[in-house]
Coordinates of C-alpha atoms in Angstrom, one line a residue:
M1 CA 91.6 126.2 97.0
V2 CA 92.2 127.5 100.5
A3 CA 93.9 124.9 102.7
S4 CA 92.3 124.1 106.0
P5 CA 94.3 124.8 109.2
V6 CA 96.5 122.1 110.3
R7 CA 94.9 120.0 113.1
R8 CA 96.4 118.7 116.3
P9 CA 97.9 115.2 115.7
I10 CA 96.1 112.2 117.3
G11 CA 98.4 109.7 119.0
V12 CA 98.3 106.0 118.5
L13 CA 98.9 104.8 122.0
G14 CA 98.2 101.1 121.6
I15 CA 97.7 98.5 118.8
G16 CA 95.8 95.2 119.0
T17 CA 95.8 92.7 116.2
V18 CA 93.9 89.4 115.6
S19 CA 95.1 88.3 112.2
V20 CA 95.8 85.3 110.0
F21 CA 99.4 85.7 111.2
G22 CA 98.6 85.6 114.9
H23 CA 98.1 88.3 117.5
S24 CA 101.6 89.5 118.3
H25 CA 103.1 92.6 116.8
E26 CA 106.2 90.8 115.8
Q27 CA 104.4 87.9 114.1
F28 CA 102.3 90.3 112.1
R29 CA 105.2 92.5 111.1
Q30 CA 107.6 89.7 110.1
A31 CA 105.0 87.9 108.1
L32 CA 104.3 91.0 106.0
L33 CA 107.9 92.0 105.6
D34 CA 108.8 88.5 104.5
G35 CA 106.1 88.7 101.8
R36 CA 104.1 85.8 103.2
S37 CA 100.4 85.4 102.5
G38 CA 97.6 84.0 104.6
V39 CA 95.5 83.2 101.5
A40 CA 94.6 79.5 101.2
R41 CA 91.7 77.2 100.4
L42 CA 88.8 77.9 102.8
S43 CA 87.7 74.9 104.8
S44 CA 85.4 76.2 107.5
F45 CA 82.2 75.3 105.6
D46 CA 81.2 73.3 102.5
L47 CA 82.2 75.1 99.3
G48 CA 80.1 72.7 97.2
E49 CA 79.6 74.2 93.8
C50 CA 81.3 77.5 94.7
R51 CA 83.4 79.1 91.9
S52 CA 85.7 80.7 94.5
T53 CA 87.5 78.7 97.2
L54 CA 90.3 80.9 98.4
A55 CA 90.2 83.3 101.4
A56 CA 92.5 84.5 104.2
P57 CA 90.9 82.9 107.2
L58 CA 92.1 82.8 110.8
V59 CA 93.1 79.2 111.6
G60 CA 93.9 78.0 115.1
F61 CA 92.8 81.2 116.8
D62 CA 91.9 80.4 120.4
P63 CA 90.0 83.3 122.1
T64 CA 89.8 81.5 125.4
Q65 CA 93.2 83.0 126.2
W66 CA 91.3 86.2 126.8
L67 CA 87.6 85.4 127.1
S68 CA 85.7 82.8 129.1
P69 CA 83.8 80.1 127.2
M70 CA 80.5 81.3 128.7
K71 CA 81.1 84.8 127.3
L72 CA 82.1 83.4 123.9
R73 CA 78.7 81.6 123.6
R74 CA 77.0 85.0 123.4
L75 CA 79.3 86.6 120.8
D76 CA 79.4 86.8 117.1
R77 CA 82.9 86.1 115.7
T78 CA 83.2 89.8 114.7
G79 CA 82.6 90.6 118.3
V80 CA 85.2 88.1 119.4
Y81 CA 87.8 89.5 117.1
A82 CA 87.0 93.1 118.1
L83 CA 87.0 92.4 121.8
V84 CA 90.3 90.5 121.8
A85 CA 92.0 93.2 119.6
A86 CA 90.7 95.9 122.0
I87 CA 92.1 94.0 125.0
L88 CA 95.4 93.7 123.3
A89 CA 95.4 97.4 122.3
L90 CA 94.6 98.5 125.8
E91 CA 97.4 96.3 127.2
D92 CA 99.8 97.7 124.7
A93 CA 98.9 101.2 125.5
G94 CA 99.5 100.6 129.2
V95 CA 96.3 102.4 130.0
S96 CA 94.6 101.7 133.4
L97 CA 90.9 102.3 133.2
P98 CA 88.8 102.8 136.4
V99 CA 86.9 99.7 137.5
S100 CA 83.7 101.7 137.1
G101 CA 84.6 102.6 133.5
D102 CA 85.0 106.0 131.8
D103 CA 82.3 108.4 130.5
S104 CA 84.8 110.1 128.1
V105 CA 86.3 107.1 126.3
G106 CA 84.6 106.0 123.1
V107 CA 84.5 103.0 120.7
V108 CA 84.3 103.3 116.9
L109 CA 84.5 100.1 115.0
G110 CA 84.0 99.4 111.3
S111 CA 82.5 96.2 109.9
S112 CA 80.4 95.1 107.0
T113 CA 79.6 91.7 108.6
A114 CA 79.1 92.3 112.3
G115 CA 76.1 90.4 113.5
G116 CA 75.9 88.3 110.3
Q117 CA 77.0 85.0 111.6
S118 CA 74.7 85.2 114.6
T119 CA 71.8 86.2 112.4
Q120 CA 72.5 83.3 110.1
L121 CA 72.6 80.8 113.0
F122 CA 69.6 82.4 114.7
L123 CA 67.4 82.4 111.6
D124 CA 68.5 78.9 110.6
G125 CA 67.3 77.6 114.0
L126 CA 64.1 79.6 113.8
F127 CA 63.1 78.4 110.4
R128 CA 64.1 74.8 110.9
K129 CA 62.7 74.2 114.4
G130 CA 60.5 77.2 115.3
V131 CA 60.9 79.6 118.2
A132 CA 62.2 76.9 120.5
G133 CA 65.0 76.1 118.1
A134 CA 66.3 79.7 117.8
P135 CA 69.4 80.1 120.0
A136 CA 68.4 82.9 122.4
L137 CA 72.0 83.5 123.6
L138 CA 72.9 84.8 120.1
F139 CA 70.0 87.2 119.7
D140 CA 71.9 90.1 121.2
S141 CA 74.7 89.6 118.6
T142 CA 72.4 89.7 115.5
V143 CA 72.6 93.5 115.2
G144 CA 75.3 95.3 113.2
N145 CA 76.5 97.4 116.1
S146 CA 77.1 94.3 118.3
A147 CA 80.9 94.3 118.0
A148 CA 81.3 98.0 119.2
S149 CA 78.7 97.5 121.9
V150 CA 80.3 94.4 123.5
T151 CA 83.6 96.2 123.4
A152 CA 82.2 99.1 125.3
I153 CA 80.4 96.9 127.7
E154 CA 83.5 94.9 128.5
F155 CA 85.5 98.0 129.6
H156 CA 82.5 100.1 130.8
L157 CA 83.3 102.8 128.1
R158 CA 80.4 105.2 128.0
G159 CA 81.7 107.8 125.5
P160 CA 80.5 107.8 121.9
N161 CA 79.7 104.3 120.6
I162 CA 79.6 104.2 116.8
T163 CA 79.6 101.4 114.2
M164 CA 80.7 102.3 110.7
S165 CA 79.6 100.2 107.7
H166 CA 81.2 101.3 104.4
K167 CA 81.8 97.8 103.0
E168 CA 85.5 97.3 102.5
A169 CA 86.4 100.8 103.8
S170 CA 84.6 100.3 107.1
G171 CA 87.8 100.0 109.2
L172 CA 89.5 103.1 108.0
S173 CA 86.2 105.0 108.1
A174 CA 86.1 104.2 111.8
I175 CA 89.6 105.6 112.4
V176 CA 88.7 108.8 110.5
T177 CA 85.6 109.2 112.6
A178 CA 87.5 108.6 115.8
V179 CA 90.0 111.3 114.9
D180 CA 87.2 113.7 114.3
L181 CA 85.7 112.9 117.7
L182 CA 89.0 113.5 119.5
R183 CA 89.7 116.8 117.6
E184 CA 86.2 118.1 118.5
G185 CA 86.7 117.2 122.2
R186 CA 83.8 114.7 122.2
A187 CA 86.1 112.0 123.7
S188 CA 89.3 111.8 125.6
A189 CA 90.3 108.5 124.0
V190 CA 88.8 106.2 121.4
C191 CA 89.2 102.5 120.7
A192 CA 89.0 102.5 116.9
G193 CA 89.5 100.0 114.0
G194 CA 87.9 97.3 112.0
T195 CA 86.6 93.7 112.6
E196 CA 85.4 91.2 110.0
A197 CA 84.5 87.5 109.9
I198 CA 84.1 85.2 106.9
Y199 CA 80.9 83.3 107.2
E200 CA 79.0 81.1 104.8
T201 CA 76.0 83.3 103.7
V202 CA 78.1 86.3 102.6
F203 CA 80.8 84.3 101.1
K204 CA 78.4 82.3 98.9
A205 CA 76.5 85.5 98.0
Y206 CA 79.8 87.1 96.7
D207 CA 80.6 83.8 95.0
R208 CA 77.3 83.8 93.1
F209 CA 78.0 87.3 91.8
H210 CA 81.4 86.1 90.5
V211 CA 83.3 89.0 92.1
M212 CA 86.0 87.0 93.9
S213 CA 89.0 85.3 92.5
P214 CA 88.4 81.9 90.9
E215 CA 91.9 80.7 91.5
A216 CA 92.4 77.4 93.3
T217 CA 95.7 78.3 94.9
F218 CA 97.6 81.5 95.9
S219 CA 99.5 83.0 93.0
R220 CA 100.3 86.3 91.4
R221 CA 96.6 86.3 90.1
V222 CA 95.5 87.3 93.6
A223 CA 98.2 89.9 94.0
P224 CA 97.3 93.6 94.1
F225 CA 98.7 95.6 91.2
D226 CA 99.8 92.5 89.2
T227 CA 99.2 92.5 85.5
D228 CA 97.7 89.0 85.8
R229 CA 95.4 89.8 88.7
A230 CA 92.0 88.0 88.6
G231 CA 90.0 89.3 91.6
F232 CA 90.1 89.7 95.4
V233 CA 89.8 87.1 98.1
M234 CA 88.0 87.6 101.4
G235 CA 89.9 88.1 104.6
E236 CA 89.0 88.4 108.3
G237 CA 90.4 89.6 111.7
G238 CA 90.3 92.5 114.1
F239 CA 92.7 95.5 114.1
V240 CA 92.3 98.1 116.8
L241 CA 94.1 101.4 117.6
W242 CA 93.9 103.0 121.0
L243 CA 93.8 106.7 120.1
G244 CA 94.2 109.7 122.3
L245 CA 95.4 113.3 122.4
T246 CA 99.1 113.6 123.2
D247 CA 101.2 116.1 125.0
E248 CA 104.5 116.2 126.9
A249 CA 103.1 113.9 129.5
V250 CA 101.5 111.4 127.1
R251 CA 103.7 110.3 124.2
A252 CA 102.4 108.5 121.2
R253 CA 104.0 105.0 121.5
H254 CA 103.5 104.0 117.9
G255 CA 103.0 107.3 116.0
E256 CA 100.4 109.9 115.2
I257 CA 97.6 110.5 112.8
L258 CA 98.2 113.8 111.1
G259 CA 95.5 114.1 108.5
V260 CA 92.2 112.4 107.5
A261 CA 89.8 112.6 104.6
A262 CA 86.4 111.2 103.7
S263 CA 84.9 111.4 100.2
S264 CA 83.0 109.4 97.7
A265 CA 82.9 108.4 94.0
R266 CA 79.9 108.1 91.8
V267 CA 79.6 104.4 90.9
P268 CA 76.9 101.8 90.8
L269 CA 76.0 100.2 94.2
N270 CA 78.5 97.4 94.1
A271 CA 81.0 98.6 91.6
W272 CA 84.6 99.5 92.3
P273 CA 85.6 103.1 91.7
N274 CA 87.0 103.4 88.1
D275 CA 87.7 107.1 87.9
P276 CA 91.0 108.2 89.4
Q277 CA 89.9 111.7 90.0
P278 CA 87.8 111.2 93.2
L279 CA 90.6 108.9 94.6
A280 CA 93.2 111.5 94.0
R281 CA 90.9 114.2 95.5
T282 CA 90.6 112.1 98.7
M283 CA 94.3 111.6 99.0
R284 CA 95.0 115.3 98.5
Q285 CA 92.4 116.2 101.2
A286 CA 94.2 114.0 103.7
L287 CA 97.5 115.5 102.8
D288 CA 96.1 119.0 103.2
D289 CA 94.4 118.1 106.5
G290 CA 97.8 116.9 107.8
G291 CA 99.7 119.9 106.5
V292 CA 102.1 117.8 104.5
S293 CA 103.0 117.7 100.8
P294 CA 103.2 114.7 98.5
A295 CA 107.0 114.9 98.7
D296 CA 106.8 114.3 102.4
I297 CA 105.2 110.9 102.1
A298 CA 107.6 107.9 102.2
V299 CA 105.1 105.1 101.5
V300 CA 101.5 104.7 100.3
Y301 CA 99.5 101.7 101.7
A302 CA 97.1 101.3 98.8
S303 CA 93.6 100.0 98.7
A304 CA 94.5 97.8 95.7
N305 CA 93.1 94.3 96.1
A306 CA 93.7 92.5 92.8
T307 CA 90.5 93.6 91.1
G308 CA 90.9 94.9 87.6
V309 CA 89.1 98.3 87.9
L310 CA 90.2 99.5 91.4
D311 CA 93.9 98.7 91.0
A312 CA 94.2 100.5 87.7
A313 CA 92.3 103.6 88.9
E314 CA 94.2 103.8 92.2
A315 CA 97.6 103.4 90.4
T316 CA 96.7 106.3 88.1
A317 CA 95.4 108.4 91.0
I318 CA 98.7 107.9 93.0
T319 CA 100.7 108.8 89.9
R320 CA 98.7 112.1 89.6
V321 CA 98.9 113.0 93.3
F322 CA 102.6 112.3 93.6
D323 CA 103.6 113.8 90.3
G324 CA 107.4 114.0 90.5
A325 CA 107.6 112.5 94.0
R326 CA 108.2 108.7 94.2
P327 CA 107.0 107.1 97.4
L328 CA 107.1 103.4 97.8
V329 CA 103.7 101.8 97.1
T330 CA 102.4 98.6 98.7
S331 CA 99.2 96.8 99.6
V332 CA 98.6 94.3 102.4
K333 CA 95.6 92.6 100.7
G334 CA 97.7 89.9 98.9
A335 CA 98.6 88.8 102.4
L336 CA 95.5 89.5 104.4
G337 CA 92.7 89.5 101.8
E338 CA 90.0 92.1 101.4
S339 CA 87.6 92.9 104.2
G340 CA 85.9 95.7 106.1
A341 CA 88.9 95.5 108.5
A342 CA 91.5 95.9 105.7
G343 CA 92.0 99.7 106.1
S344 CA 92.7 99.4 109.8
A345 CA 95.0 96.5 109.1
A346 CA 96.9 98.7 106.7
C347 CA 97.3 101.4 109.4
V348 CA 98.6 98.7 111.8
A349 CA 101.0 97.5 109.1
A350 CA 102.2 101.1 108.4
L351 CA 103.0 101.7 112.0
L352 CA 104.5 98.3 112.9
C353 CA 106.6 97.9 109.8
G354 CA 107.5 101.6 109.9
A355 CA 108.8 101.2 113.4
T356 CA 111.7 99.2 111.9
G357 CA 112.0 101.6 109.0
E358 CA 110.8 99.1 106.4
V359 CA 108.0 98.6 103.9
P360 CA 106.5 95.2 103.2
P361 CA 106.2 93.9 99.6
V362 CA 102.9 93.2 97.8
A363 CA 102.6 89.5 98.5
G364 CA 102.6 87.5 95.2
L365 CA 103.3 90.5 92.9
T366 CA 105.4 89.6 89.9
E367 CA 104.8 92.2 87.2
P368 CA 103.0 95.5 87.9
L369 CA 100.1 96.5 85.7
A370 CA 100.8 99.2 83.1
E371 CA 99.2 102.0 85.1
A372 CA 101.6 101.2 88.0
R373 CA 104.9 100.9 86.1
S374 CA 105.9 104.5 86.8
L375 CA 105.4 103.8 90.6
R376 CA 107.9 102.3 93.0
V377 CA 105.7 99.4 93.9
A378 CA 107.3 97.3 96.6
R379 CA 108.2 93.8 95.3
Q380 CA 110.5 93.0 98.2
R381 CA 111.2 94.1 101.7
T382 CA 112.5 97.7 101.3
S383 CA 113.8 100.5 103.6
A384 CA 111.4 103.5 103.9
D385 CA 112.7 106.9 103.1
G386 CA 110.9 108.6 106.0
P387 CA 108.3 108.3 108.7
L388 CA 105.2 109.5 106.9
A389 CA 102.7 107.1 105.3
L390 CA 99.4 107.6 103.4
V391 CA 96.8 104.8 103.9
N392 CA 93.9 104.5 101.4
S393 CA 90.7 102.5 101.7
F394 CA 88.3 102.7 98.8
A395 CA 85.2 100.6 98.8
S396 CA 82.9 99.1 96.2
G397 CA 80.0 101.4 96.0
G398 CA 82.2 104.5 96.2
A399 CA 83.1 105.3 99.9
L400 CA 86.6 106.7 100.0
F401 CA 88.9 107.3 103.0
S402 CA 92.6 108.3 103.3
V403 CA 94.7 108.8 106.4
V404 CA 98.2 110.3 106.9
L405 CA 100.3 108.7 109.6
R406 CA 103.7 109.6 111.2
V407 CA 105.5 106.6 112.6
A408 CA 107.1 107.2 116.0
S409 CA 110.9 107.6 115.9

């Protein structure tokens, strides 16, 4: 195979997080490095006869620190999380946008639930009380591209505006797409990442299909890569990177994206990838795109989420790709849950934890599954061997994305 030419790195100029651990970089980093988990019993709606009761929800999040109550009335929660994360990323980047906005700055956000909560509330009012009972203020937020749109409107960003929906891989797919836009010169900067909210209709649909963990409390049974894992739990939040081209005048505050890859696996519509080969292929493509070898990678932020099939397939794929090399391997989903924002959350974790030269453990992991026993799976806070990280996000249904990051020194 002929390797593609190495592309210009894309700088991560700012980071915004809205997570179960709060919104500051330090809170997020320390919680992950300490091995804490945000997984707990869900209490935001009646679980009734639900088989699954665990999730990683945001508790006590107050968006009025950034947004007016009037504006919040019009927004779906995915839009709220995205908008606050974008505000924080812009502040972190120290970027001053013109009051009139910018025609060259884009927004690319990934989500599998954007607009869902507003749709649920709107249709509930419509069916119960007729047209007069449908909350008109929410109508604009019932579409899937609402989160990206309200973010662009807030800052008057008139560059590319794209919503990616690849189920659990949505957030990382948005970052991959943003990198392509910047490389091709279609944008001067891009606000990119993922946003997801837990809401009743989707949670209960997943519950009915028995695809989530049935555990009543957090334990090793919801830990990625654990031999006793019993299924994923849903998470939520917003994780945004402010991306741009870098040069001597513009330094990447947090690091750079060196390589990206997008691929797919042949699986049934809602099944997790079970063949290691396409997962390995995607990782190799990202390494080739970044001009790095497996031996250069210090840590892999895996897509593993405590499901039986995905964790085993990914562990085998990582073993094949890094044959002879031994990067640390971790996953943030024992801490944050699984969601369309999880891939962008893993990028944030790689950059923020990497800034201290450390790798977070897999929350709850006790004994790695057989396929992962030859890997250096992080079970405690560990020093990284270098600045390069590979981030994976593999979705049920077969969408596959990988990104190579270099943490700023």
